[in-house]
Tab-separated table of C-alpha atoms in Angstrom:
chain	number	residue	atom	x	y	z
A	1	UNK	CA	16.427	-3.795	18.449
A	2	UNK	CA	16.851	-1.070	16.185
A	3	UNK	CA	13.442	-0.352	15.078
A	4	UNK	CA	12.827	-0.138	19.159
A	5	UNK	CA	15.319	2.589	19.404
A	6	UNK	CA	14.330	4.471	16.669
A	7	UNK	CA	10.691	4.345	17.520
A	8	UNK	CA	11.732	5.888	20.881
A	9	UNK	CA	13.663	8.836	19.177
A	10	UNK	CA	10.434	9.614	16.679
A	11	UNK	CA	8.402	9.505	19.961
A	12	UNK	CA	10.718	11.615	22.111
A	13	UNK	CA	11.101	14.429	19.114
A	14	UNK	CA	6.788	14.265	18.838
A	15	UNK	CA	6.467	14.688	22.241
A	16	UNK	CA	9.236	17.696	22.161
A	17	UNK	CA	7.297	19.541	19.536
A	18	UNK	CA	3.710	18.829	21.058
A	19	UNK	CA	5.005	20.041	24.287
A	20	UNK	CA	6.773	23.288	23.007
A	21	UNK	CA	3.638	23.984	21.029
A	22	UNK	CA	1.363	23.363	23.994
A	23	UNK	CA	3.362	26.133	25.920
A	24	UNK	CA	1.744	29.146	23.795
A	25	UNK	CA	-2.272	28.355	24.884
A	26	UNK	CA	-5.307	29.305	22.660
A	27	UNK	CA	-7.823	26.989	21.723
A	28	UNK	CA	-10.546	27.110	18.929
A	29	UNK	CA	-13.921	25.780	20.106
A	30	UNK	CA	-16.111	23.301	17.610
A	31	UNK	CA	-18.053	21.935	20.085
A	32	UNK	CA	-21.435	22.396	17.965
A	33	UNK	CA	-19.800	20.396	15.012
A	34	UNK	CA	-19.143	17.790	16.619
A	35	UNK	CA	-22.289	17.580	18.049
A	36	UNK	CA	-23.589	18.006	14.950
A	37	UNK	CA	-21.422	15.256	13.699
A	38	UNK	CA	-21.941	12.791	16.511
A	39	UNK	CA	-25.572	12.908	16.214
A	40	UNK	CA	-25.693	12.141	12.649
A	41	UNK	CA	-22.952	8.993	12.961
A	42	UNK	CA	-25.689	6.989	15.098
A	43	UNK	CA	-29.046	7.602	17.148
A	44	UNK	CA	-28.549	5.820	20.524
A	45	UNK	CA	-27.258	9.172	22.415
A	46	UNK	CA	-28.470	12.313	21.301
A	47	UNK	CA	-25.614	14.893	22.125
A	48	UNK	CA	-25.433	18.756	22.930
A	49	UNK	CA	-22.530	20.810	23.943
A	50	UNK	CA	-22.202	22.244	27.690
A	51	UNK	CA	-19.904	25.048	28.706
A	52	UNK	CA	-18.548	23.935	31.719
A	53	UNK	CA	-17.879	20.779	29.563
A	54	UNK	CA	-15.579	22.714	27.183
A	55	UNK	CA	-14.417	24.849	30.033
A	56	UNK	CA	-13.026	21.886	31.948
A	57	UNK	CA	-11.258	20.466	28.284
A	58	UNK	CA	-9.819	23.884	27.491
A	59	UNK	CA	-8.116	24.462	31.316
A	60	UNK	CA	-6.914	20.457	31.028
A	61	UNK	CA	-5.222	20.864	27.420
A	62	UNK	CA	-3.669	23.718	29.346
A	63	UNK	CA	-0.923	21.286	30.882
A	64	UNK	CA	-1.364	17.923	29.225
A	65	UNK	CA	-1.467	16.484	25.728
A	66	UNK	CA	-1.822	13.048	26.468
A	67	UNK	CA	-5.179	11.613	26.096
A	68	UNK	CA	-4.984	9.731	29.444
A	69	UNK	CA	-3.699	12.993	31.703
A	70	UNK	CA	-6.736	14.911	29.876
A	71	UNK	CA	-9.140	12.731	30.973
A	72	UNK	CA	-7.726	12.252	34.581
A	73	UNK	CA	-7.116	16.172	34.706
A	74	UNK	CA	-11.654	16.998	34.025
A	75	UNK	CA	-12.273	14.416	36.302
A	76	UNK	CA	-10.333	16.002	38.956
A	77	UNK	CA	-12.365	19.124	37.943
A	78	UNK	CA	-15.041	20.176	40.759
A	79	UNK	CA	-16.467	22.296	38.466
A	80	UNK	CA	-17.159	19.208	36.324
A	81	UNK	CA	-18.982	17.538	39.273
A	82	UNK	CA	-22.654	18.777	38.410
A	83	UNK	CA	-21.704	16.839	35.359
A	84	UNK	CA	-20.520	14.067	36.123
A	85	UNK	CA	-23.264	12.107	38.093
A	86	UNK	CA	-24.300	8.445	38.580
A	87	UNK	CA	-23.163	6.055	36.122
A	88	UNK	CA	-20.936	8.501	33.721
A	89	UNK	CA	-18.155	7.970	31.403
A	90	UNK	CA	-16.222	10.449	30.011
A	91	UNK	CA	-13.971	9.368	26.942
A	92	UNK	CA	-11.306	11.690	25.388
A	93	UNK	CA	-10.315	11.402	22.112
A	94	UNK	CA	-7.507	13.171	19.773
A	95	UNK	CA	-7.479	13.611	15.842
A	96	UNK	CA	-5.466	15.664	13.472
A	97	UNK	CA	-7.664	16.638	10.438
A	98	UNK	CA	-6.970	19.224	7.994
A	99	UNK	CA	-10.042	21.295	9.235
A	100	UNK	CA	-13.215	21.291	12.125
A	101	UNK	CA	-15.629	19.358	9.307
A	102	UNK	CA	-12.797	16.769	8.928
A	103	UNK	CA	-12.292	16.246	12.718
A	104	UNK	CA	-15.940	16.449	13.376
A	105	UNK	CA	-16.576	13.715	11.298
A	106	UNK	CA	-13.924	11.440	12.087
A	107	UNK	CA	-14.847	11.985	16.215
A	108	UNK	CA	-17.965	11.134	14.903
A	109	UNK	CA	-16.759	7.674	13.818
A	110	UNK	CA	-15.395	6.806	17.042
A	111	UNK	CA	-18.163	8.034	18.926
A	112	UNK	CA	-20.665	5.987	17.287
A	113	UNK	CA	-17.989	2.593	17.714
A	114	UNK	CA	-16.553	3.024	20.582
A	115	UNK	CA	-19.027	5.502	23.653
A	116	UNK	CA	-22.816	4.893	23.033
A	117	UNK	CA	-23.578	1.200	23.137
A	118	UNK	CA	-25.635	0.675	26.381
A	119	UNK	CA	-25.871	4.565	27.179
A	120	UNK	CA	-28.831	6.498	27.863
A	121	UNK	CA	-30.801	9.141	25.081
A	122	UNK	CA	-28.837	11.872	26.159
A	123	UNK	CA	-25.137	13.050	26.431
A	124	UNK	CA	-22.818	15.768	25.870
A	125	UNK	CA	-19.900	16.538	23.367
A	126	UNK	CA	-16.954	19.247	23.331
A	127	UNK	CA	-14.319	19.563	20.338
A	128	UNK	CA	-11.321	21.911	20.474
A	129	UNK	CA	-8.340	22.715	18.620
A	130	UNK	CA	-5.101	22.241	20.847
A	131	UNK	CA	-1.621	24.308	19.412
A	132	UNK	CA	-0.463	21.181	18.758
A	133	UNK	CA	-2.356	20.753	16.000
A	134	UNK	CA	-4.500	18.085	17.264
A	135	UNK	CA	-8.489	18.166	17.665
A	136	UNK	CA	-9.521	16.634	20.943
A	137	UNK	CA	-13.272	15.668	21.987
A	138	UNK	CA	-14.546	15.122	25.575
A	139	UNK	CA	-17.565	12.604	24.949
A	140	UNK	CA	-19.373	12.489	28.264
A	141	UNK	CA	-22.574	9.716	28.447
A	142	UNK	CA	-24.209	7.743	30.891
A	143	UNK	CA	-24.717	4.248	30.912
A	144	UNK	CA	-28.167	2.779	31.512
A	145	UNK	CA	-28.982	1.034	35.194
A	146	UNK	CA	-27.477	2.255	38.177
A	147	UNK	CA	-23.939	0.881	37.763
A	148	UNK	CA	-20.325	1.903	37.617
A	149	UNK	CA	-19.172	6.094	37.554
A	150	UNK	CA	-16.750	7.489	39.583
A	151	UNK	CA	-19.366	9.558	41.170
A	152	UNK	CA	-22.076	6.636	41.395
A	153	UNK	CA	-23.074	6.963	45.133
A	154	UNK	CA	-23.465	3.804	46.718
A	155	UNK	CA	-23.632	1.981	43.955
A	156	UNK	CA	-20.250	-0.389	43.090
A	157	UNK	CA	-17.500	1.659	41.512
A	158	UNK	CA	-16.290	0.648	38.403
A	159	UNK	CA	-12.524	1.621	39.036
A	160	UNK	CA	-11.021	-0.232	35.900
A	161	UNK	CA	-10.305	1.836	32.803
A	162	UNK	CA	-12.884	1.917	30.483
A	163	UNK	CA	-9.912	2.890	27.665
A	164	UNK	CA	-6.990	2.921	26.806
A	165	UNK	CA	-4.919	5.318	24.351
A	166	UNK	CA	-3.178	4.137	21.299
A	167	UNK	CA	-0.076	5.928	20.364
A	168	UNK	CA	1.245	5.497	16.467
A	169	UNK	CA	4.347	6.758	15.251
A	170	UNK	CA	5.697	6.846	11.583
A	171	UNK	CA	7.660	8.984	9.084
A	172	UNK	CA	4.809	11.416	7.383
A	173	UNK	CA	6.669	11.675	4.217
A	174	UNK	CA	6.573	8.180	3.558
A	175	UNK	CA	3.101	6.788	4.074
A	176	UNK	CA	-0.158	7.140	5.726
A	177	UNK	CA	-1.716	4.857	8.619
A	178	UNK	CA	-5.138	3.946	9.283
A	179	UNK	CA	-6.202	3.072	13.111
A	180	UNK	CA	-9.558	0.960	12.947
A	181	UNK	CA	-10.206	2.447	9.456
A	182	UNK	CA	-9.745	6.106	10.527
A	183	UNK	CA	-6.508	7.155	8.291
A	184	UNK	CA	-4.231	9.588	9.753
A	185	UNK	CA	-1.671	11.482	7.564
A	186	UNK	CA	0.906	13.678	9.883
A	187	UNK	CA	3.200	11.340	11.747
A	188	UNK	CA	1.304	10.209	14.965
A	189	UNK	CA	-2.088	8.962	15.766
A	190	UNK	CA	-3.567	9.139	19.236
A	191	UNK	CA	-6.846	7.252	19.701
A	192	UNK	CA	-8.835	6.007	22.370
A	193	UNK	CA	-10.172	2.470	22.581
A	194	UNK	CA	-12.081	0.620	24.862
A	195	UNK	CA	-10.530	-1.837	27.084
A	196	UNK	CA	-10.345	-5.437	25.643
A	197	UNK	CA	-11.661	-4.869	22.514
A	198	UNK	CA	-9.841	-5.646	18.990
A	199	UNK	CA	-7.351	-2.824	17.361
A	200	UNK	CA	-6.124	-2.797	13.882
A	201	UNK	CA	-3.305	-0.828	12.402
A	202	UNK	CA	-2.945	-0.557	8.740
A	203	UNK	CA	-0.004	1.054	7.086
A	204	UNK	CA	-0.035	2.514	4.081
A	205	UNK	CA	3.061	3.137	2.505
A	206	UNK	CA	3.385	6.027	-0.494
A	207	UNK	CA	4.805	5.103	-4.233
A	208	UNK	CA	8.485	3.896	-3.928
A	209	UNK	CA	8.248	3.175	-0.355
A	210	UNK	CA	6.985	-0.002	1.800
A	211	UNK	CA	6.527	-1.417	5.056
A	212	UNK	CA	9.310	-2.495	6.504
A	213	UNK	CA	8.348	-3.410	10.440
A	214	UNK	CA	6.476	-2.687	13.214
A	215	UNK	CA	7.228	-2.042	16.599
A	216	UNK	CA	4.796	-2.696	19.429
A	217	UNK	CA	4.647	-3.082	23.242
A	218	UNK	CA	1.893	-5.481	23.292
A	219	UNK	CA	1.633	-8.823	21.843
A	220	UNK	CA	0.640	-8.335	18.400
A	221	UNK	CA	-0.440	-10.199	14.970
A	222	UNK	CA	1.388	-9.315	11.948
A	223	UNK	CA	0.799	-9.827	8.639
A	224	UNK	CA	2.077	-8.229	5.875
A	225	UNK	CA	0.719	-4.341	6.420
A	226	UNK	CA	-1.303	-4.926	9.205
A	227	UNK	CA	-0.837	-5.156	12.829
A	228	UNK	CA	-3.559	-6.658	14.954
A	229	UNK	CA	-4.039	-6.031	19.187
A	230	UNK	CA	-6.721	-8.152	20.478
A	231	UNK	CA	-7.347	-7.531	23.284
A	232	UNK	CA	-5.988	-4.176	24.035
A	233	UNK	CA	-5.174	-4.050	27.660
A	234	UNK	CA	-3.187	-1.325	28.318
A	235	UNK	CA	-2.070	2.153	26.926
A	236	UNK	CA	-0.069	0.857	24.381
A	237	UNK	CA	2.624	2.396	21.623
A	238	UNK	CA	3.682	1.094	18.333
A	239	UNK	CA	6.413	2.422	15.285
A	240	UNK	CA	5.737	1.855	11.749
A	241	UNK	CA	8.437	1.761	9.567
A	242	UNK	CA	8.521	2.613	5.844
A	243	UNK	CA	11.980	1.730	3.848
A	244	UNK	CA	12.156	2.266	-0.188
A	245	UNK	CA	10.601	0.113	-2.284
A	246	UNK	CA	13.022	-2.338	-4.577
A	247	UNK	CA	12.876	-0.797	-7.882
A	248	UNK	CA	11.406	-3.571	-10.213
A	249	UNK	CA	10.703	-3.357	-13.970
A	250	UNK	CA	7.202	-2.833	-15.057
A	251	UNK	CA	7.310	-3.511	-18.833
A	252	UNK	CA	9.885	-3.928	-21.799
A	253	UNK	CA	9.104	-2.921	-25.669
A	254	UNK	CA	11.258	-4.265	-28.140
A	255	UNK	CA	12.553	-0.506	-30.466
A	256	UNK	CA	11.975	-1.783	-34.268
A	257	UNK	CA	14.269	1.130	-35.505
A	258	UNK	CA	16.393	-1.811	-37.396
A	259	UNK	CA	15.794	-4.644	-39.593
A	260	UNK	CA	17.469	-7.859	-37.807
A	261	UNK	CA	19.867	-9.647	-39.466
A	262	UNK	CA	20.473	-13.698	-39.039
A	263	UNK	CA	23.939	-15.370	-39.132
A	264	UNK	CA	23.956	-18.543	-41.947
A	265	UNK	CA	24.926	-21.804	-40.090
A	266	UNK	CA	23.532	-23.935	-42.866
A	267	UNK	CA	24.379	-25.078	-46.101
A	268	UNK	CA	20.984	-24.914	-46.998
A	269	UNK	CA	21.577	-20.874	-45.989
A	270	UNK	CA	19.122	-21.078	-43.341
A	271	UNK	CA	19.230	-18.433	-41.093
A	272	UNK	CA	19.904	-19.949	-37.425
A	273	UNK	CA	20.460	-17.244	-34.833
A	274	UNK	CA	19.615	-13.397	-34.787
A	275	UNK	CA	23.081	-11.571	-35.316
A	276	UNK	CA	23.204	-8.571	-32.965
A	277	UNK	CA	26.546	-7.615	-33.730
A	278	UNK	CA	25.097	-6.387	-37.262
A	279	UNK	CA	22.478	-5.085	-36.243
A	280	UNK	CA	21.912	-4.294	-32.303
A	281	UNK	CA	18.710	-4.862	-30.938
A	282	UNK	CA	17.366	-2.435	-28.053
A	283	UNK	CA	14.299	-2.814	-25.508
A	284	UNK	CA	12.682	0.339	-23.818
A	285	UNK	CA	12.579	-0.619	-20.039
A	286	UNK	CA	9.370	1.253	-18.180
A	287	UNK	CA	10.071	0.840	-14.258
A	288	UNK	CA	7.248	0.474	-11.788
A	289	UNK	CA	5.487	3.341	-10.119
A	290	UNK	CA	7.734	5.203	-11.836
A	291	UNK	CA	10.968	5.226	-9.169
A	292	UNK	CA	12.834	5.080	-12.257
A	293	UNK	CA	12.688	6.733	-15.201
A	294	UNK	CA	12.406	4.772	-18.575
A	295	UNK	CA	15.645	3.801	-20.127
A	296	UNK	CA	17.112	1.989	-23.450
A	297	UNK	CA	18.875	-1.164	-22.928
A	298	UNK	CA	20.817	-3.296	-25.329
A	299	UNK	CA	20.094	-6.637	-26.080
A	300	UNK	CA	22.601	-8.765	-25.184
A	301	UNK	CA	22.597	-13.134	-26.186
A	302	UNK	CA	22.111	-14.161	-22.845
A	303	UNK	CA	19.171	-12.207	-22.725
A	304	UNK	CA	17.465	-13.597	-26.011
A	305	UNK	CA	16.530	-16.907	-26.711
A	306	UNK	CA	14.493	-19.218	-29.677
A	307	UNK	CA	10.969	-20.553	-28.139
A	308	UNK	CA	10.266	-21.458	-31.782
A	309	UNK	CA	6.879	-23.300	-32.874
A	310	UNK	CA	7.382	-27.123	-31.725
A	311	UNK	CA	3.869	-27.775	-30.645
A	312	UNK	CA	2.358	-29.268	-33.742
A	313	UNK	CA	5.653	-30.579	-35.706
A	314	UNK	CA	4.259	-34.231	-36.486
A	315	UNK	CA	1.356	-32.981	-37.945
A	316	UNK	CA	3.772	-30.540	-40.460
A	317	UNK	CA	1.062	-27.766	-39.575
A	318	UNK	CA	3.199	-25.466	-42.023
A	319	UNK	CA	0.969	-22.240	-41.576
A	320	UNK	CA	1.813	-22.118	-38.372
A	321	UNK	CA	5.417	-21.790	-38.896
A	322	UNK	CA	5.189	-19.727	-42.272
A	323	UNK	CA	3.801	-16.372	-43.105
A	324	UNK	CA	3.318	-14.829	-46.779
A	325	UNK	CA	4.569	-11.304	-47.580
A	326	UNK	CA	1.838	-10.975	-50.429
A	327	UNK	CA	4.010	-11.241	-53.502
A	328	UNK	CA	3.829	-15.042	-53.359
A	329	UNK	CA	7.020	-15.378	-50.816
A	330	UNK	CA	7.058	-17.602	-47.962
A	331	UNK	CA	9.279	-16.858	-44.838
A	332	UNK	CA	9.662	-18.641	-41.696
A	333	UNK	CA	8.054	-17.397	-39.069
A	334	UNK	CA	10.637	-17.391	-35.859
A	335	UNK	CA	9.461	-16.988	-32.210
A	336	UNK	CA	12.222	-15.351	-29.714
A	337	UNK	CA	11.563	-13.702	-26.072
A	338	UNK	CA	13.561	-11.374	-24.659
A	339	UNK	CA	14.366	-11.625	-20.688
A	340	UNK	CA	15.346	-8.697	-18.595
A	341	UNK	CA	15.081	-8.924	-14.581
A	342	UNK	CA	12.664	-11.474	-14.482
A	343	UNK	CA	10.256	-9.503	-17.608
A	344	UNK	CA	9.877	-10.516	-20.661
A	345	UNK	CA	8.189	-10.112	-24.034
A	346	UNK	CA	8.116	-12.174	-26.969
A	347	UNK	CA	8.212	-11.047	-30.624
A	348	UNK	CA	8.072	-12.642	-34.227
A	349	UNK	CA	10.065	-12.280	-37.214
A	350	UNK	CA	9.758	-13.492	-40.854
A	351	UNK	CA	13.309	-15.268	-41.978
A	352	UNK	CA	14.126	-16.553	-45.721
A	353	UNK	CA	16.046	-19.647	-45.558
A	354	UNK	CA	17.160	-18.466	-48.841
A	355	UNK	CA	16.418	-22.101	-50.368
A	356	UNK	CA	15.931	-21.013	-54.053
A	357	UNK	CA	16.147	-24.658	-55.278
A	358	UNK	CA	12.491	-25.205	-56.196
A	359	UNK	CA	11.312	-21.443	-56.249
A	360	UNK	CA	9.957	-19.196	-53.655
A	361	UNK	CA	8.112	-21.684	-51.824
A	362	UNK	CA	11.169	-24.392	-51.172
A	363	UNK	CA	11.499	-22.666	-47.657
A	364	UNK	CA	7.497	-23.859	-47.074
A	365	UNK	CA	7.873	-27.256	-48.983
A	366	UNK	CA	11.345	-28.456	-48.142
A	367	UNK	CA	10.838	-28.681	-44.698
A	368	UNK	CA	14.167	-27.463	-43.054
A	369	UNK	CA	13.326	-24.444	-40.679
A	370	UNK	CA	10.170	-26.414	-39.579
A	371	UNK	CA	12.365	-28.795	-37.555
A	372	UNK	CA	14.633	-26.466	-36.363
A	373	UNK	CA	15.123	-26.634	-32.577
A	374	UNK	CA	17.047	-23.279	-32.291
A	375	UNK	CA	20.095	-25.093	-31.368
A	376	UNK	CA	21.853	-24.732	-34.574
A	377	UNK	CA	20.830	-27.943	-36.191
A	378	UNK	CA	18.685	-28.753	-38.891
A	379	UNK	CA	17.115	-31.436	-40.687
A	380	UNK	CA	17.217	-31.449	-43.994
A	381	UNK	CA	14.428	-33.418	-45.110
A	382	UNK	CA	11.709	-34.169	-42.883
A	383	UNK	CA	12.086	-37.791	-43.064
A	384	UNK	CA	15.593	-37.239	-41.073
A	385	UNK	CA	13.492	-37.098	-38.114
């Protein structure tokens, strides 16, 4: 499909530029913020930094980027071994934050959710900045009892993955994407989860864009924004895909700049239907999140039609229908709405009938415009209905 082979050309060009930028070395080391940071996101482990620890991360980042190859490279490490006794995990995670506090903190987040349920008091942390931009933590903790580690002695090994890495891919420039809550903002998320346990991928698209599709290796649940894995049992990549938003309109205002005329169909002179040809009506058309700017748009018939005052005609409820200009005149009062892509707005307007027979009132006593249906007929006299 075509969201498949476009997810594996953003992939191949991320990988192209993480690799090239991996190929020029230095590292920044935060280890102490993120142990700073860990230890304040929970209180099962408490966590310091070790040098061989951050050693071992720095010579791994050296030839790998991916999560996975990181964590299989320190484990390989025999200078790591003194570390990595009975019963150990070691996660690796990778973040892209605009700065160390940033980083720290959201390391921190997965830390707490995701490495120190049913570990022991104490554990270590390391947190460097790669030159591709990314910050990645070694999180290295023991689990209570004697079980599992790859260096666990006689006990059983343990030799299934304890996680898996999630790779997202999207355009930057058109929305953001939040893995389990943690948002991510440049273009591709990796993030380690454990085995078998419940990912959610939330995509955020910016104003005039939306969500289009997703694209996933792994069965997934989707509904509207949101992609669901549960379980996660394997490393596992997945596209989002932002397209522009439909432009819709937000709001219409009727401009007031003229006073409307009505065309005579009766020979009472009632006025019957609003005459835009003498004077042209206009609406102001606001667009939503502004993807448009406003416009002026003129009213046209098929957009304009009577909704009148029908609901209390038996009871000849006349101050309903009739409004007073206080000098003792009596117009009709005439209810139209205006329709433009599926908006619309209703407006009033006083209208003479121009029934001078019995005075200024005849248009309130003779009854005419009161039964008008706004189909061009009249009745003359109420008792014609």
């Amino acid at each position: 499909m075509n969201a498949k082979k476009l997810l594996s050309t953003l992939l191949s060009a991320a990988m192209a530029v993480s690799m090239l930028a991996g190929c020029f070395g230095g590292s920044n080391d935060f280890s102490r913020e993120a142990a700073k940071a860990a230890n304040k996101a929970q209180d099962t482990v408490e966590f310091s930094t070790d040098s061989r620890l951050t050693k071992s991360l720095l010579e791994a980042l050296e030839e790998n980027i991916q999560t996975y190859d990181v964590h299989d490279a320190m484990e390989a490490d025999e200078n790591l071994e003194v570390l990595l006794t009975s019963g150990y995990d070691l996660d690796i995670h990778a973040v892209t934050a605009e700065d160390a506090k940033a980083a720290a903190e959201a390391i921190a987040q997965l830390v707490a959710k995701e490495d120190v349920s049913g570990k022991k008091s104490t554990g270590y942390i390391s947190m460097v900045l790669n030159d591709n931009h990314y910050y990645y933590a070694a999180v290295l903790t023991y689990r209570t009892g004697n079980s599992g580690g790859s260096n666990a002695g006689n006990d059983e090994v343990d030799n299934s993955p304890q996680t898996y890495t999630l790779t997202v891919i999207w355009n930057a420039d058109q929305g953001t994407v939040k893995v389990n809550n943690i948002e991510y903002n440049n273009g591709k998320a990796e993030v380690n989860v454990k085995a078998g346990s419940k990912v959610t991928v939330q995509a955020l698209p910016y104003t005039g864009f939306k969500v289009d599709d997703f694209s996933t290796d792994m069965a997934a649940i989707i509904s509207e924004n949101t992609l669901t894995i549960d379980p996660i049992i394997d490393n596992t990549l997945i596209g989002v895909f932002f397209g522009k938003a439909p432009i819709e309109v937000g709001e219409i205002k009727i401009d007031w700049s003229k006073s409307l005329e009505f065309q005579k169909k009766d020979w009472y002179g009632c006025h019957e239907k609003l005459d835009l040809v003498k004077t042209p009506l206009y609406i102001t058309v606001s667009y939503k999140y502004d993807t448009k700017p406003d416009e002026t748009v003129l009213v046209t018939p098929d957009m304009i039609e009577h909704v009148g005052y029908t609901t209390n005609l038996p009871d000849r409820k006349v101050n309903e229908y009739y409004e007073d200009d206080g000098n003792g005149n009596d117009y009709w009062a005439a209810r139209f709405e205006i329709k433009y892509e599926n908006v619309s707005t209703s407006f009033v307007v006083n209208i003479n009938c121009e029934h001078k027979g019995y005075g200024n009132d005849s248009c309130k006593h003779c009854g005419c415009c009161i039964f008008w249906d706004g189909t061009g007929k009249t009745h003359h006299t109420a008792d014609d209905v």
